[in-house]
CSV table of C-alpha atoms in Angstrom, one decimal:
chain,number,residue,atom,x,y,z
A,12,UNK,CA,-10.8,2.2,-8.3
A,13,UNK,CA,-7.4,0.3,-9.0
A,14,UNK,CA,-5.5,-0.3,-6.0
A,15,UNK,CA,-1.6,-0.9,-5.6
A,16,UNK,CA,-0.2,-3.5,-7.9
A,17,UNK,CA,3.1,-5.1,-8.4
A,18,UNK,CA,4.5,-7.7,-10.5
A,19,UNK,CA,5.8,-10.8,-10.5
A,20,UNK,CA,3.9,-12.3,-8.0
A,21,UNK,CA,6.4,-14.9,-7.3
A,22,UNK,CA,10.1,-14.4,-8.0
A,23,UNK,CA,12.3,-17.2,-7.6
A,24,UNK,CA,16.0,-16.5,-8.7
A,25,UNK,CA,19.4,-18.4,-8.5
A,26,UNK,CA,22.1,-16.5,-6.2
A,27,UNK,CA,24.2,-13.9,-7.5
A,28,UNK,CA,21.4,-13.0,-10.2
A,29,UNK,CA,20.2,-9.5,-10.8
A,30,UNK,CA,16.0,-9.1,-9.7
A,31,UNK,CA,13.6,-6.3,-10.6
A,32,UNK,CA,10.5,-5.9,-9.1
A,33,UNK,CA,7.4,-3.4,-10.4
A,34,UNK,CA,5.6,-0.9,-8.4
A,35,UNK,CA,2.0,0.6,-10.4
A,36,UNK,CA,0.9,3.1,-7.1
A,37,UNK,CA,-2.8,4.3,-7.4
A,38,UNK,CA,-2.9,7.1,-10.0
A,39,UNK,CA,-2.8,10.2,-8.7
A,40,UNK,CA,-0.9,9.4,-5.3
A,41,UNK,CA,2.3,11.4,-5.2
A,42,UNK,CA,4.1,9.2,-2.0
A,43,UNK,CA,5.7,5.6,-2.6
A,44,UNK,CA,7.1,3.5,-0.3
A,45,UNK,CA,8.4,0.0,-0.9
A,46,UNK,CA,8.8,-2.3,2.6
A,47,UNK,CA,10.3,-6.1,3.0
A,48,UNK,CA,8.9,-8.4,5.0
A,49,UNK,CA,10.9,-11.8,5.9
A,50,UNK,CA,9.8,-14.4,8.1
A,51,UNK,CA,10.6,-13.3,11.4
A,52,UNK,CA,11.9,-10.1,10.9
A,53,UNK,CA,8.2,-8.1,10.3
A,54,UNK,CA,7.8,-5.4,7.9
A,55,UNK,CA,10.9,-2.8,7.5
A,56,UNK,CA,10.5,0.1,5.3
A,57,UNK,CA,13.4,0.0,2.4
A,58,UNK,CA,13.0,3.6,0.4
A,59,UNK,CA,10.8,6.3,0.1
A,60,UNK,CA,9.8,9.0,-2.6
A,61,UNK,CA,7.8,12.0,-3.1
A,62,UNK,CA,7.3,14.2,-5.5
A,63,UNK,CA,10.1,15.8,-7.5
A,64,UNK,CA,11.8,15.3,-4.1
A,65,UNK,CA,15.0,13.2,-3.4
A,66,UNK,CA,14.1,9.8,-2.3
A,67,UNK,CA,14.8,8.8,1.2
A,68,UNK,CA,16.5,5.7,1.1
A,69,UNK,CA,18.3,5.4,4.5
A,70,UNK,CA,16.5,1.8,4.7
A,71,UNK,CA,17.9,0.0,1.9
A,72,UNK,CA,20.1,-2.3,3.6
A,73,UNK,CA,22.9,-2.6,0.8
A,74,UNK,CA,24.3,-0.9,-2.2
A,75,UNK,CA,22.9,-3.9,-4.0
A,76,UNK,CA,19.6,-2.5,-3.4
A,77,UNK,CA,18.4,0.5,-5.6
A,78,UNK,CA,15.1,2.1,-6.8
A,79,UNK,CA,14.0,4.8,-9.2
A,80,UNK,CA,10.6,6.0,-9.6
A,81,UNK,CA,10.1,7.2,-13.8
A,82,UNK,CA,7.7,10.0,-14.0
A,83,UNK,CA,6.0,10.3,-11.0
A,84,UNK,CA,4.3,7.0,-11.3
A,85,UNK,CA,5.2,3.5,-11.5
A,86,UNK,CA,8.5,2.1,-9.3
A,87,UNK,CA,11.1,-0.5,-9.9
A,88,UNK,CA,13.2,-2.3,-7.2
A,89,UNK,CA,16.4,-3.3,-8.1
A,90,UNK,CA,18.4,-5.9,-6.0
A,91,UNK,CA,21.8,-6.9,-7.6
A,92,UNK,CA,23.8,-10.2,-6.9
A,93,UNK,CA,21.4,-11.4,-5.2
A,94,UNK,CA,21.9,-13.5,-2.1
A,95,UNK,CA,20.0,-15.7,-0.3
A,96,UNK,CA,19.1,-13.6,2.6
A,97,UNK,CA,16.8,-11.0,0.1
A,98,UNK,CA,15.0,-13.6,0.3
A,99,UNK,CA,11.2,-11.6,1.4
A,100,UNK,CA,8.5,-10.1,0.6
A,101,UNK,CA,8.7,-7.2,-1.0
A,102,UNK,CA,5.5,-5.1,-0.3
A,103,UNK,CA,5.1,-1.4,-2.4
A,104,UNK,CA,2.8,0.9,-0.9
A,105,UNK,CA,1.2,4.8,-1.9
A,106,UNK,CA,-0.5,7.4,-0.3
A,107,UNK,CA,-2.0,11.1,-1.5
A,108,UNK,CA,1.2,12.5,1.3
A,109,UNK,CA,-0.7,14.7,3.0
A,110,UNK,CA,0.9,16.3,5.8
A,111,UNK,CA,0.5,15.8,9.3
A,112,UNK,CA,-0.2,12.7,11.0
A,113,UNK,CA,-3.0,11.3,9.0
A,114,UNK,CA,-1.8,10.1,5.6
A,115,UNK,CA,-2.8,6.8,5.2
A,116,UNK,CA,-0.5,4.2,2.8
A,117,UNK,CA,-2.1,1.1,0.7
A,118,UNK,CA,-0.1,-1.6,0.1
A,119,UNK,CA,0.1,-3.9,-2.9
A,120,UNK,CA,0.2,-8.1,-2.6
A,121,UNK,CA,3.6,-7.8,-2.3
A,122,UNK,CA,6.5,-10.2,-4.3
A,123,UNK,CA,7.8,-13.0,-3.1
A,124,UNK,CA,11.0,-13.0,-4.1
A,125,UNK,CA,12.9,-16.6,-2.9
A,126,UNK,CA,16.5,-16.4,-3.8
A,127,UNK,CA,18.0,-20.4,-4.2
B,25,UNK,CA,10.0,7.3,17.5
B,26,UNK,CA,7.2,6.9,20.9
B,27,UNK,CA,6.8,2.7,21.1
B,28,UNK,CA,3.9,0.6,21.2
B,29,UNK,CA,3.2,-2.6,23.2
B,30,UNK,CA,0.7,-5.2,22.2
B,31,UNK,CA,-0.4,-8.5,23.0
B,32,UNK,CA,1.6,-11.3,20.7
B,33,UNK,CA,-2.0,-13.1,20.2
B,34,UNK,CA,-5.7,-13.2,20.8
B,35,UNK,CA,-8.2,-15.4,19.9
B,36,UNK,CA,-12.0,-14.4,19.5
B,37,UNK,CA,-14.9,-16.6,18.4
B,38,UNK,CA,-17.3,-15.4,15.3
B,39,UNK,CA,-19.7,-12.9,16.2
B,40,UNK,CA,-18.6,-11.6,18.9
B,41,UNK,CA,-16.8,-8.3,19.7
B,42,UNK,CA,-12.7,-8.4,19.7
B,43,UNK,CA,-11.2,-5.5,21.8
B,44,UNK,CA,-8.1,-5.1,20.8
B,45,UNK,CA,-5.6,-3.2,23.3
B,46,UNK,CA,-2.4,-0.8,23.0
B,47,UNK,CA,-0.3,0.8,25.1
B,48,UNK,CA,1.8,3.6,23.7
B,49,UNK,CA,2.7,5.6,27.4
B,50,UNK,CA,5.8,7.2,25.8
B,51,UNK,CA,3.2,9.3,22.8
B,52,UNK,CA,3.9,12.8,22.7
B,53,UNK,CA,0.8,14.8,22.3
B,54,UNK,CA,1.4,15.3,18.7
B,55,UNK,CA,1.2,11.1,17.4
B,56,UNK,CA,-1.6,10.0,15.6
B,57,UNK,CA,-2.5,6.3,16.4
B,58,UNK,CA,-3.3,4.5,13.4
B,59,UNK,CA,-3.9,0.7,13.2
B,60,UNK,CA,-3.4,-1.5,9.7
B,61,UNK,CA,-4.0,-5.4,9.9
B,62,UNK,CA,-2.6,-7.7,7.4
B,63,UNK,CA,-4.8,-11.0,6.3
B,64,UNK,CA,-2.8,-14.0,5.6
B,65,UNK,CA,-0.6,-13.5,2.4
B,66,UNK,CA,-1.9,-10.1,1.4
B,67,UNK,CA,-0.4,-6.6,2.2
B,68,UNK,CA,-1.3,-4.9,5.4
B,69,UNK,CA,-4.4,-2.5,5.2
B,70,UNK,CA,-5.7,0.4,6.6
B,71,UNK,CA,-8.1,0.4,9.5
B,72,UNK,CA,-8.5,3.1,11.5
B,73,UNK,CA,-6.9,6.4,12.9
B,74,UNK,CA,-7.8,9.2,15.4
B,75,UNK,CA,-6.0,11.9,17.7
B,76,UNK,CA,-7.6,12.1,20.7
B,77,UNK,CA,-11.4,11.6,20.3
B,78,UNK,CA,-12.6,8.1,19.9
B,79,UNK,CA,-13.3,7.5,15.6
B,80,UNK,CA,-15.6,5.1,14.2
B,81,UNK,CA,-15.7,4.2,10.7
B,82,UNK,CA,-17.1,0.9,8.6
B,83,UNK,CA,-14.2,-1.3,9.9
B,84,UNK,CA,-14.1,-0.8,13.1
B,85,UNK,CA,-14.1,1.6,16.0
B,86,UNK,CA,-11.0,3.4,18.0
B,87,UNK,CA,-11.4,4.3,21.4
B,88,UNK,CA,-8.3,6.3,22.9
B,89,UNK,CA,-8.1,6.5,26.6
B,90,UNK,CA,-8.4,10.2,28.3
B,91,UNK,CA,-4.4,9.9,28.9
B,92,UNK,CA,-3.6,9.0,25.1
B,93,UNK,CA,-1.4,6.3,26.5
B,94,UNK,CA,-3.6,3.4,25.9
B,95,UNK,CA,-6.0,2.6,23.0
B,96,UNK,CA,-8.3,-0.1,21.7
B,97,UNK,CA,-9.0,-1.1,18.7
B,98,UNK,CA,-12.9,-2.3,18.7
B,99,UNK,CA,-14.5,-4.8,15.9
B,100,UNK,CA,-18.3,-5.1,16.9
B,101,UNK,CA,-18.8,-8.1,15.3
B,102,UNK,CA,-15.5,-10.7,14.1
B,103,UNK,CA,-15.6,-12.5,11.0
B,104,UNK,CA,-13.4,-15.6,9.9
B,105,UNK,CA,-12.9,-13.2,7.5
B,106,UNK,CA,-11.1,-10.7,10.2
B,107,UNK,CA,-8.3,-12.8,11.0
B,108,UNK,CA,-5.4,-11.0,10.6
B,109,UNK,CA,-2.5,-9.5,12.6
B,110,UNK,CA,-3.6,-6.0,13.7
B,111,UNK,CA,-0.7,-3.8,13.9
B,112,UNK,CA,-1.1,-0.3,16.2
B,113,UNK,CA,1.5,2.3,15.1
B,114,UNK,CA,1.9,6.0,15.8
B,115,UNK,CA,2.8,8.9,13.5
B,116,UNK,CA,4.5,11.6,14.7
B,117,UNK,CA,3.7,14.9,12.3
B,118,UNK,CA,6.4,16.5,12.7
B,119,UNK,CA,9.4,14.2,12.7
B,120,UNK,CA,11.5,14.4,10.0
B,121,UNK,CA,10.7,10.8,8.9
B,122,UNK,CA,6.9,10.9,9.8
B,123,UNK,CA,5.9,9.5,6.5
B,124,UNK,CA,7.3,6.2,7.2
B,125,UNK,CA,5.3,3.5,9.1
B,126,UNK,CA,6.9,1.4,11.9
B,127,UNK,CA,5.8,-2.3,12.4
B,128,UNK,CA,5.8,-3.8,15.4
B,129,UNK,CA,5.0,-7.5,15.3
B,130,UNK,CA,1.2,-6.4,16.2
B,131,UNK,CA,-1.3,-8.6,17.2
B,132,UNK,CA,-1.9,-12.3,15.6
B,133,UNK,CA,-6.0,-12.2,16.2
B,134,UNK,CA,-7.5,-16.0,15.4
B,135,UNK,CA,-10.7,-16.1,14.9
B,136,UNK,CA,-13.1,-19.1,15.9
B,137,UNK,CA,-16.3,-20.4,13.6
């Protein structure tokens, strides 16, 4: 079946400039995730929903940074006033969230989002 | 969260099996050990988990030493196309923030034709 996608692909963006970037998980996965990679720095998780439940977003690294997840399903990324060290990739990621130690997550192709 | 150690590189040559080691001494006897990889410019992937009895599946096979404070990570036969950095995480089920994964900077695995 369909596996994670996100869109754009590519995201390059002057600084100071509002971004959104576009989460589709695989249908019928109830956990989301979205990460950031940057060169160096290796993958960080940014926020996390589930459910009905209250997101977990204790690693969004600035107010500037926001997500909301619209009827279970697809999930937007939001980084305002951009500046040049969002610079990343932004990787999404969904899993059934099973309990216990054995959910596995699958990860989209990521955006590269390059902030000039 | 328990820590994993890897090496930062390792190279194999086509054909031939890549062991691929991890220490995690510090596991509690709860932590799964899963492994993802990521290919150049794609999102990681899922490879393989398992508790305490070694797991095989299509990609690969997991063999987790009798302590749980080592494992490997076994590819019978490397590709070109299995060039990848091969991270080794565990998840804890019953932390609070167990649904997250933790990257370390894994494994950069090169391949040779």
């Amino acid at each position: 079946g369909a596996g994670v996608s996100q869109s754009p692909s590519n995201k390059v963006t002057e600084k100071g400039k509002d971004v959104e970037l576009r989460c589709d998980p695989i249908s019928g996965h109830t956990a989301l995730y979205w990460y950031r990679q940057s060169l160096g720095q290796g993958l960080e998780f940014l926020i996390y929903f589930q459910g009905n439940s209250a997101p977990d977003k204790s690693g969004l690294p600035s107010d500037r940074f926001s997500a909301e997840r619209t009827g279970g399903s697809v999930s937007t990324l939001t980084i305002q006033r951009t500046q040049q060290e969002d610079s990343a990739v932004y990787l999404c990621a969904s899993s059934r969230g099973l309990a216990g130690g054995t959910d596995t997550q699958y990860f989209g192709p990521g955006t590269r989002l390059t902030v000039l | 969260d328990a820590k994993t150690t890897q090496p930062n590189s390792m190279e194999s040559n086509e054909e031939e099996p890549v062991h691929l080691p991890c220490n995690h001494s510090t596991i509690s006897g709860t932590d799964y050990i899963h492994w993802y990889r990521q290919l150049p410019s794609q999102g990681p992937e899922y490879v393989i988990h398992g508790l305490t009895s070694n797991v095989n599946n299509r990609m690969a096979s997991l063999a987790i030493a009798e302590d749980r404070k080592s494992s490997t990570l076994i590819l019978h036969r490397a590709t070109l196309r299995d060039a990848a950095v091969y991270y080794c995480i565990l998840r804890d089920p019953s932390g609070g923030s167990n649904y997250k994964l933790t990257f370390g900077k894994g494994t950069l695995l090169t391949v040779n034709p």
